[in-house]
Amino acid sequence: MSFEPKIVGFLCNWCAYTGADLAGTSRMKYPPNVRVIRVMCSGRVDPQFVVKAFEQGADGVLIAGCHPPSDCHYINGNYKTFRRFPLLVKLLSQFGIEEKRLRLEWVSAAEGEKFAKVVTEMTEEIRRLGPLYGKKSREGGE
Amino acid sequence: MIEPRIGVYICHCGHNIAGTVDVVEVAKFASGLPYVVVSRDYQFMCSDSGQNLIKEDIKEHNLNRVVVASCSPLMHEITFRTACRQAGLNQYEFTMANIREHVSWVAIDMASATEKAKAQVSAAVRRAALLEPLETRMVKINPTAMVVGSGVAGIEAALRIAEGGKKVYLVEKKSSIGGNMAYLDKTFPTLDCAACILTPKMVAVKNNPNIEILTYSEVEEVKGFVGNFQVKVRKKARYVDLEKCNACQDCVEVCPVSVPNEFEFGHNDRKAIYRLFPQAVPNTFLIDKQETTPCKATCPIHQDAAGYIALVAKEKYKEAMEVIRRANPLPAVCGRVCFHPCETECRRKLVDEPIAIQQLKRFVYDWCYEHGVGMEIPEIEEEKKEKVAIIGSGPSGLACAYDLRQKGYKVTIFEAFDEPGGMLRTCIPEFRLPRNILDRDIDYIKGMGVEIKTGIKVGKDIDFDKLREDYDAVYIATGAYAGKKMGIPGEDAEGVFDSVEFLIKVNMTAKPKGIVSGNVMIVGGGNSAVDAARVALRLGAKKVDIYYRRTEREMPADEFEVEQARAEGVGLNIMTAPVEILTENGKVKAVRCIRMDMTEPDETGRRRPVPIEGSEYEVDYDYVIMAISQEPDLTAIEGKKGFEITKWNTIDVNSDNMTTGVKGVFAGGDVVRGPASVVEAMCDGKKAAIAIDQYLSGVKEKDIKVDYDANIVKRKEEVDWVEYYKEKARQSRVKMRELEPEVRRKNFDEVLLGFSEDEAIKEAERCLHCGPCVECYECVRVCEPEAIIHDDKDEIIELDVGTIIVATGYKQMDGAEVKQFMYGRHPDVLTALEFERLVNAAGFTEGKIVTSKGKEPESIAILHCIGSRDENYHKYCSSVCCMYALKLAHLVKERTNAEVYQLYIDMRAKGKGYEEFYNRLLREGVRFIRGRAASVTTFYLYPEEKGKIIVRCEDTLLNRIRRIPVDMVVLCMAIEPTEDAQRIANIFNISRSQDGFFLEKHPKLAPVETANDGVFIAGACQGPKDIPDSVAQGGAAGAAALSLIDKGEVEIEGAIAVINEEICSGCRICNNLCPYSAIEFDEEKKVSRVIEALCKGCGTCVSACPSSAITALHFTDEQIIAEIEGVLI
């Protein structure tokens, strides 16, 4: 059996989560690898959540929020996410976690198609990268 | 903490979930999770019995947490929260797992879907164990509503709420309510007259005391939350008082400016003062003033140039004179010697040449003087006792005197020369400004009661302090008379003058002949050099040459003057400078000159002249006149304390209000600026007059504020004028007649001879009216109720409302976007809305169906789906075109004998009575061709196609390509979101669907609600729809708002952020991060605190807090981390 990556998806309630709902309503098919956690705003995604997800065995993390400059339901929460993101990528790369394992996407409530596309692409990408082995190494394996 | 007892419910949702997810397996899996007491699967959890199942389990098993795995929480979270609450739980002790939209509906196979469902359920269960009960807050709903957009949907919504007894603000961007429906002639399928059914509704809106209409207004900002919005509305300047205007139209008759009428798509003109359409509500006019015309804005004294030009074109010279005098106290002078910066900025130059603004002013003055009109001395507003002394009677002093006198002050001007006028008299040659003309302007000012004491030099004949004692205020406008020397050997010789000295000598002597003779050299490149040269010529000099050290292009002198001088025989030596004046017996004999070269441009972009070594040469001259520069003569204030003198020897003033720092003393003109122009000097004088008026009215000197540009209106959007005027026909400027050079070089007669009436009108008609209002004040003159307010300003209104309905409508796609149908290139290709205006009795043909040549068409083709159902433009169906195309066909058939072709893809007639209407049209003999039109052309292949518009299409029923020759083509253009849809979406925090229209909360169950509570949408802004549907949505949105209002209060989410003061370090990072400024800092305790009423629970502050002092209730770190662990099982 081929490697099935586990991806944790933090979706903001107003755009990305609704966009994912729309993908469902429109019956778009995409890989089942992204497991969704709903947050009110992408700005709520504490960097420690991302670190925690990798530590708990995630092979990838997706953060999705509203389109800049002005779609954000909370005026500019998405900007704060946008600004935190590069630091987070830098931090993770120092832990040896490849850049491509963390992805930030803007998905509007009307972009079911985009959500499905992002999930499909990311799953493929991480399947190519292989498992992160985060959990195993912590448990002293390999 | 009480141990969690969790109930888990896996919904089948019929086949929707159970078809792809093994729900029994998931329920079994859930039963093994920590703290799970009950785990079930059930057919429909959202049904009554499903909800009862939860309620019973809560009682029976003493559950304190509930997890439902079913559809999206955006769908049924509230349903289940309510069920839990009814069974005694706190609604926040419930959570949901989305295994339908996010799992079963997108799944590829059952095994992986079941796995994913388990993960989502496991996350929800882990989260549930950590949930805590929360308090919700109730907030009052402000019963006032706001409706944005006043098309038929907005009108319906506003009426619905107002008739329910609640106050409504109806905000409309245009100057009248009515929206797109106001364009229509008849409506399908009943053929009601659109105006007949819309106008009564508009009037009902106007007459309803609960509705406050804000037309010509736009919402700029919305703050707050459901029930409590704070809205900022910009009420654009209308320039007409809504209360006073009685729509008598007197202003329309006199307005000289015609512009294309946008309501008739430019097929006819309207005036700059107009109303959108005759039945407009409010039925008042407004002025289309998008900007102050650039000529007026640029003019230092803001002369209403476009205004008097427009009046000249209408032969209203007396009125033109009045307009000129509004800003200009020296019209005769300025009509002749102003350096007219207005013409440099004139937009006509982007077409061909600028308007002869200055010469038209001269025409107006000369005509009025000859005909003895417009020369009446103005009335003095109110005599005042304060006295003002003005030193210097040049343009600055005169302008100041005029304005102050008009306000009623007693003004005395002190002039050092024996005659008044300053440089206008002493330095400007008579052939440019005849003395009798100058005297007319001065006499006019004297006639107002301004006293001019000549022959008194302040500082010599009378002490400056004495003036300050005798007068309440002093304005120093003594000019810049002291000529500068070059500092070269020999310049003290006999026969060397500075230009001012020379011109004064000539102008103030009765018989000036012989002041110079023989060969004369002029040094300098400014107007005063050119004047001196032309004067020298007229005094009988044999040869006159101007020497300038830079290139001709860089000469500061007016190009026109240089040309004139050249025509008269003045020589021009550029890039040459004198280095020594050679003398014989103390008199000029020759001048040694050197050639100059220009450097590459330096950092400032300016090239400097540098001497070319060894290029020196000698030329014989008898006289040298140096026109280098002038410096102010400060005799008046010599030795007086308190004045600041700059390094250029000018008086330093506060340029905002012309104060000198010495109490009650103001200064302006050349004495402040150094040598400058007449109109700039006048501007200083006028500013000083305003400042002196304030000073004498008791305003403290430091508080004196002169905002001379206050009424200059700037255009809000940039326009590419070259593009805008590219179709404009070229017509060159009318050249003013002048004396022949051979004649004029021998005397001091005025060179320019003036315009004839015909010439002036022809020139004035070239004005583009780019304001478009030209500010001629004709409307002011005729308006009996005094409703015109030319200095009206935009106003920001702040409103508090509880609910908002957005009904901003649609726009018709631009016909030119789809190029193959010749829209904009053939006058008989019209869009459907244009055709509505054509068939409308109030439209541009008064309802006559005729081609652009005025003939009744023999055939018309109506092309469906232009821009709609088209991958290249809009994928969607515009929904209304089939039916209105039938209606238009019916109207054509009813009124003409024309053949009508309908080119359609599919006929869509899905509404009540629509199919019947379609059948009726089939019987009326309209030709239906199934096939989308491909293109429109005028190239004919067959003789019968000659002179016709040929529509090419594929007839899919006949299976062949057809060419249909017709006389008119109607394009059923797509219905699009408005241009400002994104801005509106941002302001109201609503989303747009992929087609660009506003996104409803749910396409079926919540069609007028949005994701932003308290904001509703109605009408075509949500998607293309016809009038019945728009009205239905308007009514629905109105009712939705009313039900919120009636409820009186609304529950606000308890999921907000809280700060633990024990942990907070007071770093204040969160303070600035909060988009709602909901975090305040307690200065005493040095900790931050969340203002509950303002917090919306986004959680941005929580993830930023370095000491983890902030908790997002219902989305705590622990809960989210539990979910992470849950999904990664």
PDB file of N, CA, C and O in Angstrom, chain B residues 204-246:
ATOM      1  N   ALA B 204     -44.258  56.869  -2.929  1.00  0.00           N
ATOM      2  CA  ALA B 204     -44.608  56.324  -1.614  1.00  0.00           C
ATOM      3  C   ALA B 204     -43.409  56.399  -0.672  1.00  0.00           C
ATOM      4  O   ALA B 204     -43.548  56.705   0.513  1.00  0.00           O
ATOM      5  N   VAL B 205     -42.232  56.145  -1.224  1.00  0.00           N
ATOM      6  CA  VAL B 205     -41.007  56.229  -0.420  1.00  0.00           C
ATOM      7  C   VAL B 205     -40.814  57.662   0.074  1.00  0.00           C
ATOM      8  O   VAL B 205     -40.553  57.924   1.244  1.00  0.00           O
ATOM      9  N   LYS B 206     -40.997  58.598  -0.885  1.00  0.00           N
ATOM     10  CA  LYS B 206     -40.775  60.008  -0.539  1.00  0.00           C
ATOM     11  C   LYS B 206     -41.770  60.461   0.531  1.00  0.00           C
ATOM     12  O   LYS B 206     -41.434  61.229   1.434  1.00  0.00           O
ATOM     13  N   ASN B 207     -42.995  59.974   0.418  1.00  0.00           N
ATOM     14  CA  ASN B 207     -44.040  60.458   1.331  1.00  0.00           C
ATOM     15  C   ASN B 207     -44.074  59.726   2.662  1.00  0.00           C
ATOM     16  O   ASN B 207     -44.807  60.120   3.559  1.00  0.00           O
ATOM     17  N   ASN B 208     -43.323  58.646   2.765  1.00  0.00           N
ATOM     18  CA  ASN B 208     -43.377  57.899   4.018  1.00  0.00           C
ATOM     19  C   ASN B 208     -42.525  58.598   5.078  1.00  0.00           C
ATOM     20  O   ASN B 208     -41.316  58.738   4.906  1.00  0.00           O
ATOM     21  N   PRO B 209     -43.144  59.049   6.160  1.00  0.00           N
ATOM     22  CA  PRO B 209     -42.377  59.798   7.161  1.00  0.00           C
ATOM     23  C   PRO B 209     -41.294  58.960   7.838  1.00  0.00           C
ATOM     24  O   PRO B 209     -40.374  59.502   8.440  1.00  0.00           O
ATOM     25  N   ASN B 210     -41.402  57.640   7.730  1.00  0.00           N
ATOM     26  CA  ASN B 210     -40.391  56.790   8.365  1.00  0.00           C
ATOM     27  C   ASN B 210     -39.141  56.608   7.516  1.00  0.00           C
ATOM     28  O   ASN B 210     -38.166  56.021   7.967  1.00  0.00           O
ATOM     29  N   ILE B 211     -39.216  57.056   6.251  1.00  0.00           N
ATOM     30  CA  ILE B 211     -38.054  56.852   5.383  1.00  0.00           C
ATOM     31  C   ILE B 211     -37.299  58.158   5.189  1.00  0.00           C
ATOM     32  O   ILE B 211     -37.893  59.178   4.842  1.00  0.00           O
ATOM     33  N   GLU B 212     -36.002  58.120   5.456  1.00  0.00           N
ATOM     34  CA  GLU B 212     -35.173  59.276   5.157  1.00  0.00           C
ATOM     35  C   GLU B 212     -34.301  58.910   3.959  1.00  0.00           C
ATOM     36  O   GLU B 212     -33.500  57.976   4.011  1.00  0.00           O
ATOM     37  N   ILE B 213     -34.522  59.640   2.854  1.00  0.00           N
ATOM     38  CA  ILE B 213     -33.786  59.318   1.626  1.00  0.00           C
ATOM     39  C   ILE B 213     -32.468  60.074   1.614  1.00  0.00           C
ATOM     40  O   ILE B 213     -32.434  61.278   1.840  1.00  0.00           O
ATOM     41  N   LEU B 214     -31.384  59.367   1.363  1.00  0.00           N
ATOM     42  CA  LEU B 214     -30.072  60.019   1.213  1.00  0.00           C
ATOM     43  C   LEU B 214     -29.585  59.717  -0.197  1.00  0.00           C
ATOM     44  O   LEU B 214     -28.938  58.695  -0.435  1.00  0.00           O
ATOM     45  N   THR B 215     -29.927  60.564  -1.152  1.00  0.00           N
ATOM     46  CA  THR B 215     -29.463  60.323  -2.514  1.00  0.00           C
ATOM     47  C   THR B 215     -28.098  60.973  -2.704  1.00  0.00           C
ATOM     48  O   THR B 215     -27.691  61.821  -1.915  1.00  0.00           O
ATOM     49  N   TYR B 216     -27.429  60.602  -3.791  1.00  0.00           N
ATOM     50  CA  TYR B 216     -26.108  61.111  -4.120  1.00  0.00           C
ATOM     51  C   TYR B 216     -25.182  60.875  -2.926  1.00  0.00           C
ATOM     52  O   TYR B 216     -24.359  61.697  -2.584  1.00  0.00           O
ATOM     53  N   SER B 217     -25.370  59.727  -2.304  1.00  0.00           N
ATOM     54  CA  SER B 217     -24.643  59.408  -1.073  1.00  0.00           C
ATOM     55  C   SER B 217     -24.097  57.996  -1.166  1.00  0.00           C
ATOM     56  O   SER B 217     -24.692  57.138  -1.808  1.00  0.00           O
ATOM     57  N   GLU B 218     -22.953  57.789  -0.538  1.00  0.00           N
ATOM     58  CA  GLU B 218     -22.385  56.441  -0.529  1.00  0.00           C
ATOM     59  C   GLU B 218     -21.913  56.073   0.866  1.00  0.00           C
ATOM     60  O   GLU B 218     -21.359  56.901   1.577  1.00  0.00           O
ATOM     61  N   VAL B 219     -22.131  54.798   1.219  1.00  0.00           N
ATOM     62  CA  VAL B 219     -21.651  54.314   2.504  1.00  0.00           C
ATOM     63  C   VAL B 219     -20.142  54.161   2.412  1.00  0.00           C
ATOM     64  O   VAL B 219     -19.636  53.580   1.452  1.00  0.00           O
ATOM     65  N   GLU B 220     -19.431  54.722   3.392  1.00  0.00           N
ATOM     66  CA  GLU B 220     -17.968  54.630   3.351  1.00  0.00           C
ATOM     67  C   GLU B 220     -17.419  53.652   4.372  1.00  0.00           C
ATOM     68  O   GLU B 220     -16.351  53.096   4.183  1.00  0.00           O
ATOM     69  N   GLU B 221     -18.165  53.471   5.470  1.00  0.00           N
ATOM     70  CA  GLU B 221     -17.610  52.627   6.522  1.00  0.00           C
ATOM     71  C   GLU B 221     -18.741  52.065   7.367  1.00  0.00           C
ATOM     72  O   GLU B 221     -19.720  52.759   7.631  1.00  0.00           O
ATOM     73  N   VAL B 222     -18.622  50.807   7.729  1.00  0.00           N
ATOM     74  CA  VAL B 222     -19.586  50.202   8.645  1.00  0.00           C
ATOM     75  C   VAL B 222     -18.797  49.586   9.789  1.00  0.00           C
ATOM     76  O   VAL B 222     -17.864  48.821   9.564  1.00  0.00           O
ATOM     77  N   LYS B 223     -19.181  49.940  11.010  1.00  0.00           N
ATOM     78  CA  LYS B 223     -18.534  49.359  12.184  1.00  0.00           C
ATOM     79  C   LYS B 223     -19.616  48.726  13.046  1.00  0.00           C
ATOM     80  O   LYS B 223     -20.792  49.010  12.856  1.00  0.00           O
ATOM     81  N   GLY B 224     -19.231  47.952  14.041  1.00  0.00           N
ATOM     82  CA  GLY B 224     -20.200  47.402  14.963  1.00  0.00           C
ATOM     83  C   GLY B 224     -20.647  46.015  14.554  1.00  0.00           C
ATOM     84  O   GLY B 224     -19.987  45.345  13.760  1.00  0.00           O
ATOM     85  N   PHE B 225     -21.781  45.576  15.108  1.00  0.00           N
ATOM     86  CA  PHE B 225     -22.228  44.204  14.889  1.00  0.00           C
ATOM     87  C   PHE B 225     -23.740  44.202  14.882  1.00  0.00           C
ATOM     88  O   PHE B 225     -24.367  45.248  15.093  1.00  0.00           O
ATOM     89  N   VAL B 226     -24.323  43.037  14.624  1.00  0.00           N
ATOM     90  CA  VAL B 226     -25.770  42.924  14.471  1.00  0.00           C
ATOM     91  C   VAL B 226     -26.519  43.722  15.544  1.00  0.00           C
ATOM     92  O   VAL B 226     -26.210  43.636  16.724  1.00  0.00           O
ATOM     93  N   GLY B 227     -27.450  44.508  15.099  1.00  0.00           N
ATOM     94  CA  GLY B 227     -28.250  45.293  16.031  1.00  0.00           C
ATOM     95  C   GLY B 227     -27.633  46.624  16.378  1.00  0.00           C
ATOM     96  O   GLY B 227     -28.316  47.536  16.854  1.00  0.00           O
ATOM     97  N   ASN B 228     -26.336  46.753  16.148  1.00  0.00           N
ATOM     98  CA  ASN B 228     -25.632  47.963  16.575  1.00  0.00           C
ATOM     99  C   ASN B 228     -24.546  48.354  15.584  1.00  0.00           C
ATOM    100  O   ASN B 228     -23.360  48.276  15.884  1.00  0.00           O
ATOM    101  N   PHE B 229     -24.948  48.743  14.408  1.00  0.00           N
ATOM    102  CA  PHE B 229     -23.962  49.172  13.417  1.00  0.00           C
ATOM    103  C   PHE B 229     -23.791  50.684  13.471  1.00  0.00           C
ATOM    104  O   PHE B 229     -24.759  51.411  13.666  1.00  0.00           O
ATOM    105  N   GLN B 230     -22.539  51.128  13.297  1.00  0.00           N
ATOM    106  CA  GLN B 230     -22.291  52.558  13.124  1.00  0.00           C
ATOM    107  C   GLN B 230     -21.829  52.756  11.682  1.00  0.00           C
ATOM    108  O   GLN B 230     -20.879  52.130  11.249  1.00  0.00           O
ATOM    109  N   VAL B 231     -22.554  53.587  10.963  1.00  0.00           N
ATOM    110  CA  VAL B 231     -22.324  53.720   9.531  1.00  0.00           C
ATOM    111  C   VAL B 231     -21.904  55.147   9.202  1.00  0.00           C
ATOM    112  O   VAL B 231     -22.487  56.104   9.732  1.00  0.00           O
ATOM    113  N   LYS B 232     -20.895  55.264   8.347  1.00  0.00           N
ATOM    114  CA  LYS B 232     -20.509  56.591   7.853  1.00  0.00           C
ATOM    115  C   LYS B 232     -20.946  56.702   6.407  1.00  0.00           C
ATOM    116  O   LYS B 232     -20.587  55.865   5.578  1.00  0.00           O
ATOM    117  N   VAL B 233     -21.718  57.736   6.106  1.00  0.00           N
ATOM    118  CA  VAL B 233     -22.217  57.934   4.750  1.00  0.00           C
ATOM    119  C   VAL B 233     -21.673  59.245   4.215  1.00  0.00           C
ATOM    120  O   VAL B 233     -21.726  60.272   4.898  1.00  0.00           O
ATOM    121  N   ARG B 234     -21.112  59.195   3.018  1.00  0.00           N
ATOM    122  CA  ARG B 234     -20.675  60.437   2.378  1.00  0.00           C
ATOM    123  C   ARG B 234     -21.802  60.976   1.521  1.00  0.00           C
ATOM    124  O   ARG B 234     -22.236  60.331   0.574  1.00  0.00           O
ATOM    125  N   LYS B 235     -22.284  62.144   1.899  1.00  0.00           N
ATOM    126  CA  LYS B 235     -23.321  62.800   1.124  1.00  0.00           C
ATOM    127  C   LYS B 235     -22.580  63.752   0.200  1.00  0.00           C
ATOM    128  O   LYS B 235     -22.013  64.746   0.630  1.00  0.00           O
ATOM    129  N   LYS B 236     -22.577  63.409  -1.089  1.00  0.00           N
ATOM    130  CA  LYS B 236     -21.775  64.196  -2.021  1.00  0.00           C
ATOM    131  C   LYS B 236     -22.402  65.560  -2.260  1.00  0.00           C
ATOM    132  O   LYS B 236     -23.633  65.699  -2.226  1.00  0.00           O
ATOM    133  N   ALA B 237     -21.535  66.518  -2.515  1.00  0.00           N
ATOM    134  CA  ALA B 237     -22.017  67.881  -2.732  1.00  0.00           C
ATOM    135  C   ALA B 237     -22.904  67.892  -3.970  1.00  0.00           C
ATOM    136  O   ALA B 237     -22.519  67.412  -5.027  1.00  0.00           O
ATOM    137  N   ARG B 238     -24.087  68.444  -3.828  1.00  0.00           N
ATOM    138  CA  ARG B 238     -25.048  68.486  -4.917  1.00  0.00           C
ATOM    139  C   ARG B 238     -25.060  69.883  -5.531  1.00  0.00           C
ATOM    140  O   ARG B 238     -25.569  70.097  -6.595  1.00  0.00           O
ATOM    141  N   TYR B 239     -24.571  70.834  -4.777  1.00  0.00           N
ATOM    142  CA  TYR B 239     -24.495  72.248  -5.177  1.00  0.00           C
ATOM    143  C   TYR B 239     -25.878  72.880  -5.354  1.00  0.00           C
ATOM    144  O   TYR B 239     -25.990  73.995  -5.851  1.00  0.00           O
ATOM    145  N   VAL B 240     -26.904  72.126  -5.001  1.00  0.00           N
ATOM    146  CA  VAL B 240     -28.261  72.679  -5.027  1.00  0.00           C
ATOM    147  C   VAL B 240     -28.911  72.265  -3.716  1.00  0.00           C
ATOM    148  O   VAL B 240     -28.818  71.115  -3.307  1.00  0.00           O
ATOM    149  N   ASP B 241     -29.568  73.223  -3.065  1.00  0.00           N
ATOM    150  CA  ASP B 241     -30.223  72.943  -1.791  1.00  0.00           C
ATOM    151  C   ASP B 241     -31.487  72.132  -2.045  1.00  0.00           C
ATOM    152  O   ASP B 241     -32.426  72.599  -2.701  1.00  0.00           O
ATOM    153  N   LEU B 242     -31.480  70.896  -1.504  1.00  0.00           N
ATOM    154  CA  LEU B 242     -32.623  69.991  -1.703  1.00  0.00           C
ATOM    155  C   LEU B 242     -33.926  70.586  -1.199  1.00  0.00           C
ATOM    156  O   LEU B 242     -34.992  70.355  -1.754  1.00  0.00           O
ATOM    157  N   GLU B 243     -33.828  71.350  -0.111  1.00  0.00           N
ATOM    158  CA  GLU B 243     -35.043  71.891   0.501  1.00  0.00           C
ATOM    159  C   GLU B 243     -35.598  73.038  -0.336  1.00  0.00           C
ATOM    160  O   GLU B 243     -36.804  73.221  -0.445  1.00  0.00           O
ATOM    161  N   LYS B 244     -34.687  73.824  -0.904  1.00  0.00           N
ATOM    162  CA  LYS B 244     -35.152  75.048  -1.565  1.00  0.00           C
ATOM    163  C   LYS B 244     -35.532  74.832  -3.030  1.00  0.00           C
ATOM    164  O   LYS B 244     -36.399  75.528  -3.545  1.00  0.00           O
ATOM    165  N   CYS B 245     -34.865  73.923  -3.723  1.00  0.00           N
ATOM    166  CA  CYS B 245     -35.114  73.751  -5.163  1.00  0.00           C
ATOM    167  C   CYS B 245     -36.557  73.331  -5.388  1.00  0.00           C
ATOM    168  O   CYS B 245     -37.055  72.410  -4.748  1.00  0.00           O
ATOM    169  N   ASN B 246     -37.222  74.044  -6.306  1.00  0.00           N
ATOM    170  CA  ASN B 246     -38.604  73.677  -6.603  1.00  0.00           C
ATOM    171  C   ASN B 246     -38.757  73.109  -8.010  1.00  0.00           C
ATOM    172  O   ASN B 246     -39.857  73.027  -8.543  1.00  0.00           O
TER     173      ASN B 246
END
